[in-house]
Coordinates of C-alpha atoms in Angstrom, one line a residue:
Chain A
M141 CA 103.3 -10.8 -44.0
K142 CA 99.5 -11.1 -44.1
L143 CA 96.4 -9.8 -45.8
Q144 CA 93.8 -7.9 -43.8
I145 CA 90.5 -7.3 -45.4
L146 CA 88.8 -4.0 -44.5
G147 CA 86.2 -4.2 -47.3
S148 CA 85.2 -7.3 -49.2
G149 CA 82.0 -6.1 -50.9
A150 CA 81.2 -5.0 -54.5
G151 CA 79.6 -1.7 -55.6
L152 CA 77.2 -1.3 -52.7
P153 CA 78.1 -1.7 -49.1
S154 CA 76.0 -4.0 -46.9
K155 CA 75.6 -4.3 -43.2
N156 CA 78.5 -6.8 -43.1
R157 CA 80.7 -5.7 -46.0
H158 CA 82.4 -2.4 -46.8
T159 CA 83.4 -2.0 -50.4
Q160 CA 87.0 -2.8 -51.5
C161 CA 89.9 -2.0 -49.2
I162 CA 92.7 -4.5 -48.7
I163 CA 95.7 -4.2 -46.4
L164 CA 99.0 -6.0 -47.0
D165 CA 100.4 -6.1 -43.5
L166 CA 104.2 -5.9 -43.8
V167 CA 104.7 -4.9 -40.1
D168 CA 107.0 -7.9 -39.4
E169 CA 109.1 -7.1 -42.5
I170 CA 109.3 -3.3 -42.8
N171 CA 107.0 -2.0 -40.1
Q172 CA 104.5 -0.8 -42.6
Y173 CA 101.1 -1.6 -44.2
Y174 CA 100.4 -1.3 -47.9
C175 CA 96.8 -0.5 -48.8
V176 CA 95.0 -1.4 -52.0
D177 CA 91.9 0.6 -52.7
A178 CA 90.3 3.1 -50.3
S179 CA 86.6 2.6 -49.9
E180 CA 84.3 4.9 -48.0
G181 CA 84.6 4.1 -44.3
M182 CA 88.1 2.7 -44.5
Q183 CA 89.1 5.0 -41.7
H184 CA 86.2 3.8 -39.6
Q185 CA 87.1 0.1 -40.3
M186 CA 90.7 0.8 -39.2
L187 CA 89.5 2.1 -35.8
H188 CA 88.5 -1.5 -35.1
T189 CA 91.9 -2.9 -36.0
N190 CA 95.5 -2.3 -34.8
I191 CA 96.4 -0.6 -38.0
K192 CA 97.9 2.9 -37.4
P193 CA 97.1 5.2 -40.4
S194 CA 100.6 6.6 -40.2
K195 CA 102.0 3.2 -40.9
I196 CA 100.3 3.2 -44.3
K197 CA 103.1 4.8 -46.4
N198 CA 102.1 3.3 -49.8
L199 CA 98.6 3.1 -51.1
F200 CA 97.5 1.6 -54.4
I201 CA 94.3 2.5 -56.2
T202 CA 93.1 0.0 -58.8
H203 CA 90.6 2.3 -60.5
L204 CA 88.5 5.4 -59.9
H205 CA 85.0 3.9 -59.4
G206 CA 83.5 5.4 -56.3
D207 CA 83.4 2.1 -54.3
H208 CA 87.2 2.0 -54.5
I209 CA 88.2 5.6 -53.8
Y210 CA 85.5 7.5 -51.8
G211 CA 87.3 6.8 -48.5
L212 CA 90.5 8.3 -49.6
P213 CA 89.9 12.0 -48.8
G214 CA 88.7 11.1 -45.2
F215 CA 91.7 8.8 -44.7
L216 CA 94.2 11.4 -45.9
S217 CA 92.7 14.2 -43.8
S218 CA 92.4 12.1 -40.6
R219 CA 95.9 10.6 -41.0
D220 CA 97.3 14.0 -40.4
H221 CA 95.8 14.0 -36.9
Q222 CA 96.5 10.3 -36.2
G223 CA 100.3 10.4 -35.9
G224 CA 101.0 10.9 -39.6
K225 CA 101.9 14.6 -39.5
D226 CA 105.5 14.2 -40.9
I227 CA 105.3 10.7 -42.4
P228 CA 105.2 10.7 -46.2
L229 CA 102.6 8.9 -48.2
M230 CA 102.8 7.7 -51.8
I231 CA 99.6 7.0 -53.7
Y232 CA 99.7 5.0 -57.0
G233 CA 96.7 5.0 -59.2
P234 CA 95.2 5.8 -62.6
K235 CA 95.2 9.1 -64.4
G236 CA 92.7 11.5 -62.9
L237 CA 93.3 10.6 -59.3
K238 CA 95.5 13.6 -58.7
N239 CA 93.1 16.1 -60.1
W240 CA 90.2 14.7 -58.1
L241 CA 92.2 14.7 -54.9
D242 CA 93.4 18.3 -55.5
V243 CA 89.9 19.5 -56.1
T244 CA 88.5 17.6 -53.1
L245 CA 91.2 18.7 -50.6
E246 CA 90.9 22.2 -51.9
T247 CA 87.1 22.3 -51.7
S248 CA 87.1 21.0 -48.1
R249 CA 90.1 23.1 -47.1
S250 CA 91.9 20.0 -45.9
H251 CA 95.4 20.8 -45.0
I252 CA 97.7 17.8 -45.3
S253 CA 101.0 18.5 -43.5
Y254 CA 102.8 15.4 -44.5
P255 CA 104.5 14.9 -47.9
L256 CA 101.9 13.4 -50.3
E257 CA 103.0 12.2 -53.7
I258 CA 100.5 10.9 -56.2
I259 CA 102.0 8.7 -59.0
E260 CA 99.7 8.1 -62.0
V261 CA 100.6 4.6 -63.2
A262 CA 100.6 2.9 -66.6
P263 CA 100.3 -0.7 -67.6
N264 CA 103.4 -2.9 -67.0
Q265 CA 105.2 -0.2 -65.1
T266 CA 107.3 -1.5 -62.2
F267 CA 108.3 0.2 -59.0
N268 CA 110.9 -0.8 -56.5
V269 CA 109.6 0.3 -53.1
D270 CA 111.1 -0.8 -49.8
N271 CA 111.8 -4.6 -50.2
M272 CA 109.2 -5.0 -52.9
T273 CA 109.0 -4.9 -56.7
I274 CA 105.5 -3.8 -57.6
E275 CA 104.2 -4.4 -61.1
V276 CA 101.2 -2.7 -62.6
I277 CA 99.0 -5.1 -64.7
S278 CA 96.0 -4.1 -66.8
M279 CA 92.5 -5.3 -65.9
Q280 CA 89.6 -5.7 -68.3
H281 CA 87.0 -3.4 -66.9
N282 CA 84.9 -0.5 -68.3
I283 CA 87.3 2.1 -67.0
E284 CA 91.1 2.3 -66.8
C285 CA 91.8 -0.4 -64.1
Y286 CA 94.9 -2.1 -62.7
G287 CA 96.0 -5.0 -60.6
Y288 CA 99.2 -4.9 -58.6
I289 CA 101.8 -7.7 -58.3
F290 CA 103.8 -7.3 -55.1
T291 CA 107.0 -9.4 -55.2
E292 CA 109.1 -9.4 -52.1
R293 CA 112.8 -9.3 -52.7
T294 CA 114.5 -12.7 -52.4
E295 CA 117.2 -12.4 -49.7
K296 CA 120.3 -14.3 -48.9
G297 CA 120.1 -17.1 -46.4
E298 CA 121.4 -16.8 -42.8
L299 CA 125.1 -16.9 -42.2
L300 CA 126.1 -20.4 -41.1
V301 CA 127.9 -19.5 -37.9
S302 CA 129.3 -23.0 -37.3
K303 CA 130.9 -23.2 -40.7
L304 CA 132.5 -19.8 -40.2
R305 CA 133.8 -20.9 -36.8
D306 CA 135.3 -24.0 -38.5
I307 CA 137.6 -21.8 -40.5
G308 CA 138.3 -19.7 -37.5
I309 CA 136.1 -16.7 -37.9
T310 CA 134.3 -15.7 -34.6
P311 CA 131.2 -13.5 -34.4
G312 CA 131.8 -9.7 -34.9
P313 CA 131.3 -6.9 -37.3
I314 CA 133.1 -9.0 -39.9
Y315 CA 129.9 -11.2 -40.2
K316 CA 128.0 -8.3 -41.8
E317 CA 130.8 -7.6 -44.2
I318 CA 130.9 -11.3 -45.2
K319 CA 127.2 -11.5 -45.7
E320 CA 127.2 -8.5 -48.0
S321 CA 130.1 -9.8 -50.1
N322 CA 130.2 -12.4 -52.8
T323 CA 133.6 -13.7 -51.8
F324 CA 135.8 -13.0 -48.8
L325 CA 139.5 -13.3 -47.9
H326 CA 140.6 -15.1 -44.7
D327 CA 144.1 -16.3 -43.7
G328 CA 145.3 -15.6 -47.3
K329 CA 142.5 -17.8 -48.8
V330 CA 139.5 -16.6 -50.9
Y331 CA 136.1 -18.1 -49.9
D332 CA 132.8 -18.1 -51.8
T333 CA 130.3 -16.5 -49.5
N334 CA 127.5 -18.8 -50.8
D335 CA 129.2 -21.7 -49.2
F336 CA 128.6 -20.1 -45.8
L337 CA 124.9 -19.2 -46.2
G338 CA 121.8 -21.2 -45.5
P339 CA 119.0 -21.4 -48.1
E340 CA 117.8 -18.2 -49.8
K341 CA 114.7 -16.6 -48.3
I342 CA 112.6 -16.6 -51.4
G343 CA 110.4 -13.5 -51.7
R344 CA 106.7 -13.9 -51.5
K345 CA 104.4 -12.9 -54.3
V346 CA 101.0 -11.4 -53.7
I347 CA 98.6 -10.4 -56.5
I348 CA 95.7 -8.1 -55.9
H349 CA 93.3 -7.5 -58.8
G350 CA 91.1 -4.6 -59.5
D351 CA 87.6 -5.1 -61.0
T352 CA 87.8 -7.2 -64.1
R353 CA 86.4 -9.7 -66.4
V354 CA 88.3 -13.0 -66.4
I355 CA 91.6 -12.4 -68.3
T356 CA 92.7 -15.3 -70.4
D357 CA 95.8 -13.9 -72.1
N358 CA 99.0 -15.9 -71.7
D359 CA 101.1 -12.9 -70.9
Y360 CA 98.9 -12.2 -67.9
K361 CA 98.8 -15.8 -66.8
E362 CA 102.6 -16.0 -66.9
K363 CA 102.8 -13.0 -64.5
L364 CA 100.6 -14.8 -62.0
D365 CA 102.7 -17.9 -62.0
G366 CA 104.2 -18.7 -58.7
A367 CA 102.1 -16.4 -56.7
D368 CA 101.7 -17.2 -53.0
I369 CA 98.2 -15.7 -53.0
I370 CA 96.0 -14.2 -55.7
V371 CA 93.2 -11.9 -54.7
H372 CA 90.6 -11.8 -57.5
E373 CA 87.0 -10.4 -57.7
S374 CA 83.9 -12.5 -58.2
T375 CA 81.1 -10.0 -58.1
Y376 CA 79.0 -12.9 -59.3
L377 CA 79.2 -16.2 -57.5
D378 CA 76.6 -18.4 -58.9
G379 CA 76.6 -18.9 -62.7
E380 CA 75.6 -15.5 -64.0
I381 CA 78.5 -15.5 -66.5
E382 CA 76.7 -13.3 -69.1
K383 CA 75.8 -10.7 -66.5
A384 CA 79.3 -10.7 -65.2
H385 CA 80.6 -10.2 -68.8
Q386 CA 78.0 -7.4 -69.5
Y387 CA 79.1 -5.4 -66.4
H388 CA 82.8 -6.1 -66.9
H389 CA 83.1 -8.3 -63.8
S390 CA 83.8 -11.9 -63.1
E391 CA 81.8 -15.0 -62.1
L392 CA 83.4 -17.5 -59.8
S393 CA 83.3 -20.7 -61.9
E394 CA 85.0 -18.8 -64.7
V395 CA 87.7 -17.5 -62.4
L396 CA 88.4 -21.0 -61.1
S397 CA 88.6 -22.5 -64.5
N398 CA 90.8 -19.7 -65.8
F399 CA 93.3 -20.3 -63.0
K400 CA 93.5 -24.1 -63.6
S401 CA 96.6 -23.7 -65.8
I402 CA 98.5 -21.5 -63.4
D403 CA 100.8 -22.8 -60.7
F404 CA 100.0 -20.7 -57.6
G405 CA 99.2 -21.0 -53.8
R406 CA 95.9 -19.8 -52.6
L407 CA 93.0 -17.9 -54.2
L408 CA 91.1 -15.3 -52.2
I409 CA 87.8 -14.3 -53.7
T410 CA 86.5 -10.8 -52.9
H411 CA 84.3 -7.9 -54.3
I412 CA 81.3 -10.0 -53.4
S413 CA 77.9 -8.5 -54.4
N414 CA 75.5 -7.6 -51.6
R415 CA 73.0 -10.0 -53.1
Y416 CA 74.9 -12.9 -51.4
E417 CA 74.2 -12.1 -47.8
S418 CA 71.9 -15.0 -47.1
D419 CA 72.3 -18.7 -46.5
D420 CA 73.1 -19.0 -50.2
L421 CA 76.6 -17.7 -49.5
I422 CA 77.2 -20.4 -47.0
L423 CA 76.2 -23.0 -49.5
I424 CA 78.5 -21.5 -52.2
Q425 CA 81.4 -21.3 -49.8
E426 CA 80.9 -24.9 -48.8
R427 CA 80.8 -26.0 -52.5
Y428 CA 84.1 -24.3 -53.3
R429 CA 85.9 -24.8 -50.0
D430 CA 88.8 -26.7 -51.5
E431 CA 89.3 -24.3 -54.4
C432 CA 89.3 -20.8 -52.8
I433 CA 88.8 -18.7 -49.8
F434 CA 86.0 -16.2 -49.6
A435 CA 86.9 -12.8 -48.2
S436 CA 85.0 -11.2 -45.4
D437 CA 85.5 -7.9 -43.6
F438 CA 88.3 -8.1 -40.9
M439 CA 89.5 -11.5 -42.2
E440 CA 93.3 -12.0 -41.8
I441 CA 95.4 -14.4 -43.9
T442 CA 99.0 -15.1 -43.0
I443 CA 101.3 -15.6 -46.0
P444 CA 104.2 -17.7 -44.8
R445 CA 107.5 -17.9 -46.6
K446 CA 108.1 -20.8 -48.9
S447 CA 110.3 -23.1 -47.0
Chain B
M23 CA 58.5 14.5 -36.6
K24 CA 61.7 13.4 -35.0
L25 CA 65.4 13.8 -35.2
Q26 CA 67.6 10.8 -35.9
I27 CA 71.3 11.2 -35.4
L28 CA 73.6 9.3 -37.8
G29 CA 76.8 11.1 -36.9
S30 CA 77.4 13.0 -33.6
G31 CA 81.1 13.4 -33.7
A32 CA 83.5 16.3 -34.6
G33 CA 86.3 16.3 -37.2
L34 CA 87.6 12.8 -36.5
P35 CA 85.3 9.7 -36.3
S36 CA 85.7 7.4 -33.3
K37 CA 84.5 3.8 -32.8
N38 CA 81.2 5.1 -31.5
R39 CA 80.6 8.3 -33.4
H40 CA 80.6 9.1 -37.1
T41 CA 81.0 12.7 -38.0
Q42 CA 78.0 15.0 -38.6
C43 CA 74.9 13.6 -40.2
I44 CA 71.5 14.5 -38.9
I45 CA 68.1 13.2 -40.2
L46 CA 64.9 15.2 -39.7
D47 CA 62.3 12.4 -40.0
L48 CA 59.1 13.8 -41.6
V49 CA 57.7 10.4 -42.5
D50 CA 54.5 10.9 -40.5
E51 CA 54.0 14.4 -42.1
I52 CA 55.2 14.1 -45.7
N53 CA 56.7 10.6 -46.0
Q54 CA 60.2 12.0 -46.4
Y55 CA 63.4 12.5 -44.5
Y56 CA 65.4 15.7 -44.7
C57 CA 69.1 15.3 -44.1
V58 CA 71.6 17.8 -42.8
D59 CA 75.2 17.1 -43.6
A60 CA 76.6 14.0 -45.2
S61 CA 79.5 12.6 -43.4
E62 CA 81.6 9.7 -44.6
G63 CA 79.8 6.4 -43.9
M64 CA 76.3 7.9 -43.8
Q65 CA 75.1 5.3 -46.3
H66 CA 76.6 2.6 -44.0
Q67 CA 74.8 4.1 -40.9
M68 CA 71.5 4.1 -42.8
L69 CA 71.8 0.4 -43.4
H70 CA 71.3 0.0 -39.7
T71 CA 68.1 2.1 -39.6
N72 CA 64.8 2.0 -41.4
I73 CA 65.7 5.0 -43.5
K74 CA 65.3 4.5 -47.2
P75 CA 67.8 6.6 -49.2
S76 CA 65.1 7.3 -51.8
K77 CA 63.0 9.0 -49.1
I78 CA 65.7 11.6 -48.7
K79 CA 64.6 14.2 -51.3
N80 CA 66.1 17.3 -49.7
L81 CA 69.6 17.4 -48.3
F82 CA 71.2 20.4 -46.6
I83 CA 75.0 20.9 -46.3
T84 CA 76.2 23.4 -43.6
H85 CA 79.7 23.8 -45.0
L86 CA 82.3 22.1 -47.1
H87 CA 84.7 20.7 -44.5
G88 CA 85.4 17.0 -45.1
D89 CA 83.7 15.7 -42.0
H90 CA 80.4 17.1 -43.3
I91 CA 80.5 16.1 -47.0
Y92 CA 82.7 13.1 -47.7
G93 CA 79.8 10.7 -47.5
L94 CA 77.8 12.6 -50.1
P95 CA 79.2 11.0 -53.3
G96 CA 78.7 7.5 -52.0
F97 CA 75.2 8.3 -50.8
L98 CA 74.3 9.8 -54.2
S99 CA 75.7 6.9 -56.2
S100 CA 74.1 4.2 -54.0
R101 CA 70.7 5.9 -53.8
D102 CA 70.4 5.2 -57.5
H103 CA 70.5 1.4 -56.8
Q104 CA 68.4 1.6 -53.6
G105 CA 65.0 2.5 -55.1
G106 CA 65.9 6.1 -55.9
K107 CA 66.2 5.8 -59.7
D108 CA 63.5 8.3 -60.6
I109 CA 63.1 10.2 -57.4
P110 CA 64.5 13.7 -57.5
L111 CA 66.9 15.0 -55.0
M112 CA 67.6 18.7 -54.1
I113 CA 70.8 19.5 -52.3
Y114 CA 71.3 22.9 -50.6
G115 CA 74.8 24.0 -49.6
P116 CA 77.5 26.6 -49.9
K117 CA 79.2 27.7 -53.1
G118 CA 81.7 25.2 -54.4
L119 CA 79.6 22.2 -53.6
K120 CA 78.3 21.8 -57.2
N121 CA 81.8 21.9 -58.7
W122 CA 83.2 19.4 -56.3
L123 CA 80.3 17.0 -56.9
D124 CA 80.6 17.4 -60.7
V125 CA 84.3 16.6 -60.6
T126 CA 83.8 13.7 -58.2
L127 CA 80.9 12.0 -60.1
E128 CA 82.7 12.6 -63.4
T129 CA 86.0 11.2 -62.0
S130 CA 84.3 8.1 -60.7
R131 CA 82.0 7.7 -63.7
S132 CA 79.1 7.7 -61.4
H133 CA 75.9 7.8 -63.4
I134 CA 73.1 9.3 -61.4
S135 CA 69.8 8.6 -63.2
Y136 CA 67.4 10.7 -60.9
P137 CA 67.1 14.4 -61.3
L138 CA 69.7 16.0 -59.0
E139 CA 69.6 19.7 -58.4
I140 CA 72.2 21.6 -56.4
I141 CA 71.3 24.9 -55.0
E142 CA 74.1 27.1 -53.7
V143 CA 72.6 29.1 -50.8
A144 CA 73.3 32.6 -49.4
P145 CA 72.7 34.0 -45.9
N146 CA 69.1 34.8 -45.0
Q147 CA 67.7 33.1 -48.0
T148 CA 64.4 31.3 -47.4
F149 CA 62.9 28.4 -49.3
N150 CA 59.4 27.0 -49.2
V151 CA 59.7 23.2 -49.6
D152 CA 56.8 20.8 -49.0
N153 CA 55.2 22.0 -45.7
M154 CA 58.3 23.8 -44.5
T155 CA 59.9 27.2 -44.7
I156 CA 63.6 26.8 -44.6
E157 CA 65.8 29.8 -43.6
V158 CA 69.6 29.9 -44.1
I159 CA 71.5 31.5 -41.3
S160 CA 75.1 32.4 -41.2
M161 CA 77.5 30.7 -38.8
Q162 CA 80.8 32.0 -37.4
H163 CA 83.3 29.4 -38.7
N164 CA 86.6 29.6 -40.6
I165 CA 84.8 28.8 -43.9
E166 CA 81.5 29.8 -45.4
C167 CA 79.1 28.0 -43.1
Y168 CA 75.3 27.9 -42.4
G169 CA 72.6 26.7 -40.1
Y170 CA 69.1 25.8 -41.3
I171 CA 65.9 26.8 -39.6
F172 CA 63.1 24.4 -40.5
T173 CA 59.7 25.9 -39.7
E174 CA 56.7 23.7 -40.3
R175 CA 53.6 25.5 -41.8
T176 CA 50.9 26.2 -39.2
E177 CA 47.7 24.5 -40.3
K178 CA 44.1 25.1 -39.6
G179 CA 42.5 23.1 -36.8
E180 CA 40.2 20.1 -37.4
L181 CA 36.7 20.7 -38.5
L182 CA 34.3 20.5 -35.5
V183 CA 31.9 18.0 -36.9
S184 CA 29.3 18.3 -34.1
K185 CA 29.0 22.1 -34.6
L186 CA 28.5 21.6 -38.3
R187 CA 25.8 19.0 -37.6
D188 CA 24.2 21.5 -35.2
I189 CA 23.5 23.8 -38.2
G190 CA 22.4 20.9 -40.3
I191 CA 25.5 20.1 -42.4
T192 CA 26.3 16.4 -42.5
P193 CA 29.6 14.8 -43.6
G194 CA 30.4 14.8 -47.3
P195 CA 32.7 16.5 -49.8
I196 CA 31.3 19.9 -48.6
Y197 CA 33.5 19.5 -45.5
K198 CA 36.7 19.8 -47.6
E199 CA 35.3 23.0 -49.3
I200 CA 34.4 24.5 -45.9
K201 CA 37.8 23.8 -44.5
E202 CA 39.5 25.5 -47.4
S203 CA 37.3 28.6 -47.3
N204 CA 37.3 31.5 -44.9
T205 CA 33.5 31.8 -44.9
F206 CA 30.7 29.6 -46.2
L207 CA 27.1 30.0 -47.1
H208 CA 24.4 27.6 -45.7
D209 CA 20.6 28.0 -45.8
G210 CA 21.0 31.6 -46.9
K211 CA 23.3 32.5 -44.0
V212 CA 27.1 33.3 -44.2
Y213 CA 29.3 31.6 -41.5
D214 CA 32.9 32.3 -40.5
T215 CA 34.8 29.0 -41.0
N216 CA 37.0 29.8 -37.9
D217 CA 34.0 29.3 -35.7
F218 CA 33.8 25.7 -36.9
L219 CA 37.5 24.8 -36.5
G220 CA 39.4 23.4 -33.5
P221 CA 42.7 25.0 -32.4
E222 CA 45.3 25.7 -35.0
K223 CA 48.1 23.1 -35.5
I224 CA 51.1 25.3 -34.8
G225 CA 54.1 24.4 -37.0
R226 CA 57.1 23.1 -35.3
K227 CA 60.5 24.8 -35.5
V228 CA 63.8 22.9 -35.7
I229 CA 67.1 24.6 -35.9
I230 CA 70.3 22.8 -36.9
H231 CA 73.6 24.6 -36.7
G232 CA 76.7 24.1 -38.7
D233 CA 80.1 24.4 -37.0
T234 CA 80.3 27.7 -35.3
R235 CA 81.6 29.9 -32.5
V236 CA 78.9 31.0 -30.1
I237 CA 76.9 33.7 -31.9
T238 CA 75.7 36.5 -29.7
D239 CA 74.0 38.9 -32.2
N240 CA 70.5 39.8 -31.4
D241 CA 69.3 39.3 -34.9
Y242 CA 70.4 35.7 -34.7
K243 CA 68.9 35.1 -31.3
E244 CA 65.5 36.5 -32.5
K245 CA 65.5 33.8 -35.2
L246 CA 66.0 31.1 -32.6
D247 CA 63.1 32.3 -30.4
G248 CA 60.3 29.8 -30.1
A249 CA 62.2 26.8 -31.5
D250 CA 61.0 23.4 -30.4
I251 CA 64.5 22.1 -30.6
I252 CA 67.9 23.6 -31.3
V253 CA 70.8 21.5 -32.4
H254 CA 74.1 23.2 -31.7
E255 CA 77.7 22.1 -31.8
S256 CA 80.0 21.8 -28.7
T257 CA 83.2 20.4 -30.0
Y258 CA 84.6 21.3 -26.6
L259 CA 82.6 20.3 -23.5
D260 CA 84.8 21.1 -20.6
G261 CA 85.9 24.7 -20.2
E262 CA 88.3 25.1 -23.1
I263 CA 86.7 28.3 -24.3
E264 CA 89.9 29.8 -25.7
K265 CA 90.7 26.7 -27.7
A266 CA 87.1 26.6 -29.0
H267 CA 87.4 30.3 -30.1
Q268 CA 90.8 29.7 -31.7
Y269 CA 89.4 26.8 -33.9
H270 CA 86.1 28.5 -34.6
H271 CA 84.1 26.1 -32.5
S272 CA 81.9 26.3 -29.4
E273 CA 82.4 25.3 -25.8
L274 CA 79.4 23.9 -23.9
S275 CA 79.1 26.4 -21.0
E276 CA 79.3 29.3 -23.5
V277 CA 76.5 27.8 -25.5
L278 CA 74.3 27.3 -22.5
S279 CA 74.9 30.9 -21.2
N280 CA 74.3 32.3 -24.7
F281 CA 70.9 30.6 -24.9
K282 CA 69.7 31.8 -21.5
S283 CA 68.0 34.8 -23.0
I284 CA 66.1 32.8 -25.7
D285 CA 62.7 31.2 -25.2
F286 CA 62.9 27.7 -26.8
G287 CA 62.2 24.0 -26.1
R288 CA 65.1 21.6 -26.0
L289 CA 68.8 21.9 -26.8
L290 CA 70.6 19.0 -28.5
I291 CA 74.4 19.2 -28.2
T292 CA 76.4 17.5 -31.0
H293 CA 79.7 17.6 -33.0
I294 CA 81.4 16.1 -29.9
S295 CA 85.1 15.7 -30.1
N296 CA 86.6 12.2 -30.0
R297 CA 88.6 13.2 -26.9
Y298 CA 85.4 12.7 -24.8
E299 CA 85.0 9.0 -25.2
S300 CA 85.8 8.0 -21.7
D301 CA 84.0 8.2 -18.3
D302 CA 84.5 12.0 -18.5
L303 CA 81.7 12.2 -20.9
I304 CA 79.3 10.5 -18.5
L305 CA 80.2 13.0 -15.8
I306 CA 79.7 15.9 -18.1
Q307 CA 76.4 14.6 -19.2
E308 CA 75.3 14.1 -15.6
R309 CA 76.4 17.7 -14.7
Y310 CA 74.3 19.2 -17.5
R311 CA 71.4 16.8 -17.6
D312 CA 68.8 19.5 -16.9
E313 CA 70.1 21.9 -19.5
C314 CA 70.7 19.9 -22.7
I315 CA 70.7 16.5 -24.4
F316 CA 73.9 15.1 -25.7
A317 CA 73.7 13.5 -29.1
S318 CA 74.9 10.0 -29.8
D319 CA 74.8 8.0 -33.0
F320 CA 71.4 6.4 -33.7
M321 CA 69.7 8.5 -31.0
E322 CA 66.1 9.4 -31.9
I323 CA 64.2 12.4 -30.5
T324 CA 60.5 12.9 -31.1
I325 CA 59.4 16.5 -31.6
P326 CA 55.7 16.7 -30.5
R327 CA 53.4 19.4 -31.6
K328 CA 52.8 22.3 -29.2
S329 CA 49.4 21.6 -27.7

């Protein structure tokens, strides 16, 4: 599991940053990519990676501002010609997304031959998709806006082959049956399966925010607890807290202080304004190097399992 | 006057080609750029040129297929923040463009603060804009599709200062008056202004096609006559005439043979399919080097005045 950043910028793209598009690479787990937000040029960015459009089967939109959705029609149309002809795609996003896509694809006579389903989400909804539970959380922005909490299912540990051999069970189809049971019968005796399993594979938790002011509610913070990685915007990096508030965005020092009370892994800062393209950004990154990671286009971050 | 190519590809972008976006650089003439088609990522391409979005005041859409319009909403939104706040923009394009833009800008809550006018064009319409006459010509595609003929106004030649001095007129505001008149009175004698002017500055003619099959009508060919440069699509470059016909596109050899009976300057081939990204393209370019130019992204072509 890893994150791949295709767009780390705020409202306006710059030479080095496309606007928001974040890939959750689940190829090792389920041979798929999830995608959060679909900025203009995402299909162009993908051409410079190994990502196959047809392997994006679930796409999540945080909100309908142009810098988060204008790449969606092009991606959908091209996916059809890039091996995605029969491979379904689900899109989750705010109300209004379906109508806009309908009008856009109709206007441009874009024929999509794969099954395309658009689910308009609501706050606190959860979806079980593949090996994930996905929870929709509300952001504080000037338009309906969400974040997504991706929680990987916790799986049973590996079968302890040597322990099974000790009681006389040799490898075969029976192993699968045992693993899927809670108890099993052998030589007239009932065993607890848990006694023959290694440690649980604890599911990872990845949280990707949409555009938002810093959210201080306890309910929200509880949901973030235990995250392996949190992706949060900081359109403003350098003290302009009032401006951030005025435009319904976040400023970095506020984000850091808000997260002090939460127990989590790493923090990835993204949605970085194009004003920070100079040496200033290097200084800011240096200043906060122990507290967070700053996203850049084409950055990859591996998310290991908790051991 | 020059052409700058921001996107030279066909339906699907490739690593090296964005889809269609062509700039007619009129900075030396009227300090503006015209733009024909608005492919996804045009605002990103522009970041790598000297083109200021606010200097695009007239934008022409050939047709509503996605590879020609999906960059328009992003360009329009960003232009507002890139010095274009009060600078009007006119967009010319087929019916349906206005509704799509209205829905798109409304969905994404994109506030455009400059005056934006969308003119839905019809075949054979002409517009006088700045120093140009712009004629709309019908293409043969599978959707309403146009080409645009840009004809620069022919201007009077320079005043011949030495001839004016010969009859005793020295430089001053009178020169402007003389240039703008047909005849003028001096020392009781009437002069024909033409006798005091150098050769006319003949207006240049640039023709940019939308997607189309090869058009063989005489009416159409007459309109192309005398063009300084013709920009025409060849989605297919290597003999697949039937396929081109089937998909309402053109094949190169057909284009070249169709234009044999027309008297014009240069031919720029664009809308090149992403299948020609290999050494094949080099061979094709070599074969046709005396007959046409092949567009590539960021190519610039100067269009000199006829002397």
